Coordinates of C-alpha atoms and ligand atoms in Angstrom, one line a residue:
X1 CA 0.0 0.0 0.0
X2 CA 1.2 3.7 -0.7
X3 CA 2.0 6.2 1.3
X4 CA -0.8 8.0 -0.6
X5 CA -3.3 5.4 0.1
X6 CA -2.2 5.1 4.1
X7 CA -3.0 9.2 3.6
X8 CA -6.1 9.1 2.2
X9 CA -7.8 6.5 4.6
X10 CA -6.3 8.2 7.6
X11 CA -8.1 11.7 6.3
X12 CA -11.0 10.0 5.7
X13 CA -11.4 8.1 9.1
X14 CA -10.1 11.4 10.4
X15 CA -13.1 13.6 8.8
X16 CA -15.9 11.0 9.9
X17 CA -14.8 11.2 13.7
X18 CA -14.3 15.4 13.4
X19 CA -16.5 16.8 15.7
X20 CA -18.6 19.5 13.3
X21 CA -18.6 23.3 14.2
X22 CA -20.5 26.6 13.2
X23 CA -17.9 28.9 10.9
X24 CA -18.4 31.1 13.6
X25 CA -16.8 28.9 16.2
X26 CA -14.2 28.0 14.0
X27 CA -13.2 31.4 13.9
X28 CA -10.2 32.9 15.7
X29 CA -8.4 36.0 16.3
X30 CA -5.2 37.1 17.8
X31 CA -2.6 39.5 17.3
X32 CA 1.5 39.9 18.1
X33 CA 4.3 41.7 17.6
X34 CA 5.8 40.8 14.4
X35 CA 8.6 41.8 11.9
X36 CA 7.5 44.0 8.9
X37 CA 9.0 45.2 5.9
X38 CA 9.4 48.4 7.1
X39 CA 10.7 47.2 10.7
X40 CA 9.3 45.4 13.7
X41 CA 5.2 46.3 13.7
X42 CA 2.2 44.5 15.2
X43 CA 0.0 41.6 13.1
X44 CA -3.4 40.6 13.3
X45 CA -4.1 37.0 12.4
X46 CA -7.2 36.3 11.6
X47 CA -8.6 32.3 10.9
X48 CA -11.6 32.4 8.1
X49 CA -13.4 29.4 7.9
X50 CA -13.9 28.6 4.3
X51 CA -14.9 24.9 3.5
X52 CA -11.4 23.2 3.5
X53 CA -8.3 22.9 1.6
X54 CA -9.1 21.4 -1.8
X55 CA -5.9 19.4 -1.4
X56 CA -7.1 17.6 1.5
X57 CA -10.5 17.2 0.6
X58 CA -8.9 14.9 -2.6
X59 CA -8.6 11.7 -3.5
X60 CA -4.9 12.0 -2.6
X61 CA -6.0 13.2 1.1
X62 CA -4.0 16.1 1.3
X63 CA -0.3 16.3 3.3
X64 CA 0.7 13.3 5.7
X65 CA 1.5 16.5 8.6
X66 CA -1.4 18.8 8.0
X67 CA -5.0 18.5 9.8
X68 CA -6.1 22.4 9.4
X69 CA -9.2 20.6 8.0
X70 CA -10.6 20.3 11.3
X71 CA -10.8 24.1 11.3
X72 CA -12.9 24.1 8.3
X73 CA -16.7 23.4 8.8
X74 CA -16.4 21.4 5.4
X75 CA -19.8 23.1 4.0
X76 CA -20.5 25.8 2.3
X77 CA -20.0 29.0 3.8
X78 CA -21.9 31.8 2.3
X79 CA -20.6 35.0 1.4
X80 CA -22.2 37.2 3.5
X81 CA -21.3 35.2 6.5
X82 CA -17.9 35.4 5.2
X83 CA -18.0 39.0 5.1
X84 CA -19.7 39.3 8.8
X85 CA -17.4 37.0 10.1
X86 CA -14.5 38.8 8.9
X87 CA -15.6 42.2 10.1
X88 CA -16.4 40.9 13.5
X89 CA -13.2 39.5 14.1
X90 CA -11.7 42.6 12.2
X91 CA -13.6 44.8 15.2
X92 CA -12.3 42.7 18.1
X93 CA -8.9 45.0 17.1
X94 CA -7.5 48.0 17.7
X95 CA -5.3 48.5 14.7
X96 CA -2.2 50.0 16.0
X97 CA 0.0 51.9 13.3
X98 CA 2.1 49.8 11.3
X99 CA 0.1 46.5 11.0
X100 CA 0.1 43.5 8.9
X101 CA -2.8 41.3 8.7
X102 CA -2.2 37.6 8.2
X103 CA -5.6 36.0 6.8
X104 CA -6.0 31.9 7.3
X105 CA -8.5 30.2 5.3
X106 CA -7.0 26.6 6.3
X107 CA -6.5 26.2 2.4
X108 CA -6.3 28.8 -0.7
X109 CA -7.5 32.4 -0.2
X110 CA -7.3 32.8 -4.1
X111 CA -8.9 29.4 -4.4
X112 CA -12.8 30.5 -5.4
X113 CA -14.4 27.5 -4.7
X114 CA -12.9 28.1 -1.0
X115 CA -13.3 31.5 -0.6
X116 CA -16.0 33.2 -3.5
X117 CA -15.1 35.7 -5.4
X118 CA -17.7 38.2 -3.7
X119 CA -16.8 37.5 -0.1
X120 CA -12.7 38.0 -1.4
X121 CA -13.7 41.1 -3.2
X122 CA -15.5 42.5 -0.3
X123 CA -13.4 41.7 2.4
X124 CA -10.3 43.4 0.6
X125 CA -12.2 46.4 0.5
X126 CA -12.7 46.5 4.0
X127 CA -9.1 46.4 4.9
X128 CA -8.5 48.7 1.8
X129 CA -10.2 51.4 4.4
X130 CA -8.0 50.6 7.7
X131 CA -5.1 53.0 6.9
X132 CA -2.6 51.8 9.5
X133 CA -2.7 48.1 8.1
X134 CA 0.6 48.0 5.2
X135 CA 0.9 44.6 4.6
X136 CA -1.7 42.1 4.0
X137 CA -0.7 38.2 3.6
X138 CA -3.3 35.4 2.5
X139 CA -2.0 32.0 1.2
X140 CA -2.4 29.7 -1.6
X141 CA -1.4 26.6 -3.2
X142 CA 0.1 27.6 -6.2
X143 CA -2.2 26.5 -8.5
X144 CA -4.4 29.2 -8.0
X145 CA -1.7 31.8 -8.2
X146 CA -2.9 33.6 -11.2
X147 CA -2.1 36.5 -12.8
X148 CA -5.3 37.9 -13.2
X149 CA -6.5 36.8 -10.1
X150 CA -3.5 38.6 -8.4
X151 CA -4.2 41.6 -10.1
X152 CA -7.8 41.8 -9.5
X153 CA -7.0 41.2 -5.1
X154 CA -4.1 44.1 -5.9
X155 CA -6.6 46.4 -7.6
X156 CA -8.7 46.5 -4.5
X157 CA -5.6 47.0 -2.2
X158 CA -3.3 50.2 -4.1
X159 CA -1.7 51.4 -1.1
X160 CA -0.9 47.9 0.7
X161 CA 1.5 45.2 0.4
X162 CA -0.3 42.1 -0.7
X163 CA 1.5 39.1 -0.1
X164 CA 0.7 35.5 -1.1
X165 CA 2.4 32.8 0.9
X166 CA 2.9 29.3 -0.2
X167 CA 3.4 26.2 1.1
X168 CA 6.3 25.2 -0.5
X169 CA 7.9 22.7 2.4
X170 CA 10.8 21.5 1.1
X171 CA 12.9 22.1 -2.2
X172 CA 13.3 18.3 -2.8
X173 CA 10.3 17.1 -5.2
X174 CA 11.1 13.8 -3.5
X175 CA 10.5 15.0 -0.3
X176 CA 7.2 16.9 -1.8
X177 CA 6.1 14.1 -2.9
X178 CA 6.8 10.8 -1.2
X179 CA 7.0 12.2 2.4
X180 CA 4.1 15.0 2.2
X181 CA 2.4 13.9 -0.3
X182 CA 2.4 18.2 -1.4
X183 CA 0.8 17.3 -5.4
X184 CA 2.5 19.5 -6.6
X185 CA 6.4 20.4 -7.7
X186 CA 8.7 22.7 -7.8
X187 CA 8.2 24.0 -11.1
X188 CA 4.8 24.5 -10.0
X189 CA 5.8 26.7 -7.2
X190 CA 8.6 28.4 -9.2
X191 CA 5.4 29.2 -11.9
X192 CA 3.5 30.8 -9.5
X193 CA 6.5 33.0 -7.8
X194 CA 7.3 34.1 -11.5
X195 CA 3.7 35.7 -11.9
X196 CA 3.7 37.6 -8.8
X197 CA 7.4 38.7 -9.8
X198 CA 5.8 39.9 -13.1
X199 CA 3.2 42.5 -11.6
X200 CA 6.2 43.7 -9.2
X201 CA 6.3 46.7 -11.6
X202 CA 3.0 47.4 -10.8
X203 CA 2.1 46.9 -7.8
X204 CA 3.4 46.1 -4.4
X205 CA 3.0 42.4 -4.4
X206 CA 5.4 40.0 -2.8
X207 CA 5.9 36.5 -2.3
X208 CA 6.8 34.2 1.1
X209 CA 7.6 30.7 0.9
X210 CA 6.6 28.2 4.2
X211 CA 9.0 25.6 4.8
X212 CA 8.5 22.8 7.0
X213 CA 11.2 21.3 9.4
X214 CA 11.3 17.9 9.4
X215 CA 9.0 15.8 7.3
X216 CA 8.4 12.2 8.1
X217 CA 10.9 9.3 7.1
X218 CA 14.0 12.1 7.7
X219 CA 16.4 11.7 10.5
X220 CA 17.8 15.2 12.6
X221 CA 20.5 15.7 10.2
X222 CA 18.4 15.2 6.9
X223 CA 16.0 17.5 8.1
X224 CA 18.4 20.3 9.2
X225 CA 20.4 20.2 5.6
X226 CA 16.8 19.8 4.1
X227 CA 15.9 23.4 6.0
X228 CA 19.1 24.8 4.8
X229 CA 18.8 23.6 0.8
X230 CA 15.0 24.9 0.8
X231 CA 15.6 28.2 2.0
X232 CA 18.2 28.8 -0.5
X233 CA 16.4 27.7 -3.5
X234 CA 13.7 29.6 -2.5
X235 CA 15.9 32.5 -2.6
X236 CA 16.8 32.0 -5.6
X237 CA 13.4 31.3 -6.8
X238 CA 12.5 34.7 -5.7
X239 CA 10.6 34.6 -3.1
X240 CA 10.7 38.0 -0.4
X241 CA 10.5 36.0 2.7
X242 CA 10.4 32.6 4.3
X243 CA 8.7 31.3 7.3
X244 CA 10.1 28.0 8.8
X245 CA 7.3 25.7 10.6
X246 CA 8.7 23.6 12.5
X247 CA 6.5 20.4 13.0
X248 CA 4.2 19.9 15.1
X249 CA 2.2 16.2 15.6
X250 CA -1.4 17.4 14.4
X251 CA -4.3 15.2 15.4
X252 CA -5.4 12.8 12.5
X253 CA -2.7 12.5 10.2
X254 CA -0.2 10.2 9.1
X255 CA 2.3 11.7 11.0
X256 CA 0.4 11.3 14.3
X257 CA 0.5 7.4 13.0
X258 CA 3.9 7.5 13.2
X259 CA 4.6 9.0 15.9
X260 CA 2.3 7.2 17.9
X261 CA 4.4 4.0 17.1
X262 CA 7.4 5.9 17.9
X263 CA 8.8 6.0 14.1
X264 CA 8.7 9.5 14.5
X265 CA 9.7 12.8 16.6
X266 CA 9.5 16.2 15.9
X267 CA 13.0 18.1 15.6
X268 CA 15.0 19.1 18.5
X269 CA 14.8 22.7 19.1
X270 CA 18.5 22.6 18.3
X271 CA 18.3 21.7 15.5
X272 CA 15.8 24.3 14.6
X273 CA 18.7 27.4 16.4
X274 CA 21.7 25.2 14.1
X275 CA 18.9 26.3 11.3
X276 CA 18.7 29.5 12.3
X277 CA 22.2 30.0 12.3
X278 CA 23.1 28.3 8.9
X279 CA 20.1 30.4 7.1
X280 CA 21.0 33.6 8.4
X281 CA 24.4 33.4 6.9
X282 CA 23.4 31.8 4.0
X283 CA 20.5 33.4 2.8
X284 CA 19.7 37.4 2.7
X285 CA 15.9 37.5 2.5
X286 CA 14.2 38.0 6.3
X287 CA 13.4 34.6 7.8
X288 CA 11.2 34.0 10.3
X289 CA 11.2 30.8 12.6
X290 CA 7.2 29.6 13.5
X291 CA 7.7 29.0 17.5
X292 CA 4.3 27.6 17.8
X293 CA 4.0 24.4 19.7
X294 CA 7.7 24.4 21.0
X295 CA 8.1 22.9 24.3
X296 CA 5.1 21.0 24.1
X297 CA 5.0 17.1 24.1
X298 CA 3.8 17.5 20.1
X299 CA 6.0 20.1 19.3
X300 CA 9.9 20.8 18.8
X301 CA 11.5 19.7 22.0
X302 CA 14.7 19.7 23.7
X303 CA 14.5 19.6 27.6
X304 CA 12.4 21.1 30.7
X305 CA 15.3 23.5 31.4
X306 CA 15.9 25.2 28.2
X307 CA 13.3 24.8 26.0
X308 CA 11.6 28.5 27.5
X309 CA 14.8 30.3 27.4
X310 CA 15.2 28.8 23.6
X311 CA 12.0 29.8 22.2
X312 CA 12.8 33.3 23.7
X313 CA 15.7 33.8 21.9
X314 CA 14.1 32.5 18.8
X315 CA 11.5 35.0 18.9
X316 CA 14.0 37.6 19.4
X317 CA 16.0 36.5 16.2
X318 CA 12.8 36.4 14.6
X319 CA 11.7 39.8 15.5
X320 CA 15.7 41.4 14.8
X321 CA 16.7 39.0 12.1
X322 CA 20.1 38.0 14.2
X323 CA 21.6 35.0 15.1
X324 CA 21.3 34.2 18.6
X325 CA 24.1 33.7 21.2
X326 CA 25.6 30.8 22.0
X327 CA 24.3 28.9 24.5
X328 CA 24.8 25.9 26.6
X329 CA 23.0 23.3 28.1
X330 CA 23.5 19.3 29.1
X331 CA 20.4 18.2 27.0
X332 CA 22.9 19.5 23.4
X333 CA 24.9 16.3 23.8
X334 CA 22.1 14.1 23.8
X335 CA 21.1 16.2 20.6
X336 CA 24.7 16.2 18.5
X337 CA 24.3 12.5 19.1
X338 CA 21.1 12.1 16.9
X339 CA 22.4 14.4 14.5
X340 CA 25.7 12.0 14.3
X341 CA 23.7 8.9 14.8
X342 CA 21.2 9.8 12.6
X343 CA 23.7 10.3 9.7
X344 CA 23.9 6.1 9.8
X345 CA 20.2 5.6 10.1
X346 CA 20.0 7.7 7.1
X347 CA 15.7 7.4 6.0
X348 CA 15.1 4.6 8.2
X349 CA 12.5 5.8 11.1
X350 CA 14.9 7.2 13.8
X351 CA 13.9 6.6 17.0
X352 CA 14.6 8.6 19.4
X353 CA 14.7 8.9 23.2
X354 CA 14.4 12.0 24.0
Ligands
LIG1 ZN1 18.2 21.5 27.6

């Protein structure tokens, strides 16, 4: 049986047993400081619940780490409650000067058949009015990364930053797609990064890439080298930004599976600062490090006594784009032996005993 197939009955099993919400209770709102690209600002995040991603509503079942399904009411979600939804969450804030809102849809924003036309069109508008928000990030597969499409969300936008993020993962089509199970490649993802590079002349459109840290199947050291090789092509590819996520073991997927039998861990949190390190040397473009879930037992994880002061520093880095200092504690031996130990397990399922 393929890893597809093992995919694809786990989502399915997984979407029978989801406990079903209103779109209004699947909503969410929060806000933090966060870098900009005019300096360190405030964002708004705000989680629109649109039907689900298309991608893991398939026949393939989507990717073997990602349940954001089960934010997604998996109906159809009308327009206008959409557009209430939005502006409700919208008035929970005060925007302060110097904002950029990050809109969720658990899927495509520029996918229609997620999020219509209408309730895209109208919601744009809206933040088209709030004059202290500059930057405005949604996020799409790359399939629905279209020019005309772009240019139509820009049009409604002139004085903002529109950014589409995509979820590129890893730079190793193998990785994409025997690991993920992404569907799609990088030519794909370099298509869709050339047609927002295209209407740079014309409007302030930009592009982020998400990487993930440590698919399953990859030992510590594959995983950190993986990091390092993605964010470079990515670079090169032309995105403006990455985002790391490191993983985290999401309820209801193939990688819970696996880490349930203890074929799988999520990566040492230092492996993610080693990361950190390498990419900021490496790479010019701001990077940003996803902290969420570190220190907890499905999240990155290195011991009790560190793993605070860790994700500090990390948020620090991400906020001031800097390496951070060295620093020492007894659980990093127990970690540069799964990186060593890992280089002779090479894709086998490392154990681990942290
Ligand atoms: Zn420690």
């Amino acid at each position: 049986m393929g890893i597809q197939n093992l995919i694809s009955d786990i989502r399915k099993n997984a979407i029978k047993r989801m406990d079903r919400k209103s779109p209004a209770e699947l909503s969410a709102t929060w806000s933090s400081k966060d870098l900009l690209y005019s300096g360190i600002g405030n964002a708004i995040f705000i989680i629109l619940p649109t039907p689900g991603c298309a991608h893991a509503l398939s026949e393939s079942g989507g990717c073997s780490m990602c349940s954001y399904i089960s934010d997604s009411p998996l109906e159809t979600v009308s327009p206008e409650e959409l557009i209430h939804i939005f502006s409700n969450l919208m008035n929970k804030h005060e925007v302060k000067p110097k904002t950029a809102l990050k809109i969720f849809v658990s899927g495509s924003f520029l996918n229609e058949k997620e999020l219509p036309k209408d309730a895209r069109d109208e919601i744009l508008k809206m933040i088209d009015k709030e004059k202290n928000i500059e930057e405005v990030i949604v996020e799409s597969r790359p399939e629905f990364v279209r020019e005309d499409v772009l240019q139509e969300c820009c049009n409604l936008l002139p004085e903002k930053i529109f950014e589409v993020s995509i979820g590129l993962e890893s730079s190793s089509d193998y990785i994409k797609k025997y690991k993920i199970n992404k569907g799609f490649l990088n030519e794909d993802f370099e298509k869709a990064v050339n047609s927002i590079r295209k209407l740079k002349s014309d409007y302030k459109i930009t592009s982020k890439a998400y990487l993930f840290v440590k698919p399953i199947l990859t030992s510590e050291k594959e995983a950190i080298e993986d990091a390092v090789a993605s964010a470079k092509y990515a670079e090169k590819a032309g995105v403006d930004r990455i985002s790391f996520c490191p993983a985290t073991i999401h309820k209801g997927t193939f990688m819970e599976v696996l880490w349930r039998r203890g074929s799988y861990q999520p990566p040492w949190i230092w492996s993610i600062i080693e990361i950190i390190k390498r990419v900021r040397n490496e790479v010019k473009i701001p990077v940003i490090m996803d902290t969420s879930g570190f220190g907890s037992r499905r999240g990155p994880f290195n011991c009790k006594k560190c793993n605070k002061k860790l994700k500090k520093m990390i948020i620090e880095s991400n906020l001031n784009q800097t390496i951070p200092e060295e620093f020492q504690c007894e659980c990093k031996n127990k970690w540069i032996g799964d990186v060593e130990f890992s280089d002779f397990t090479r894709s086998t399922c490392n154990i681990s005993s942290k």
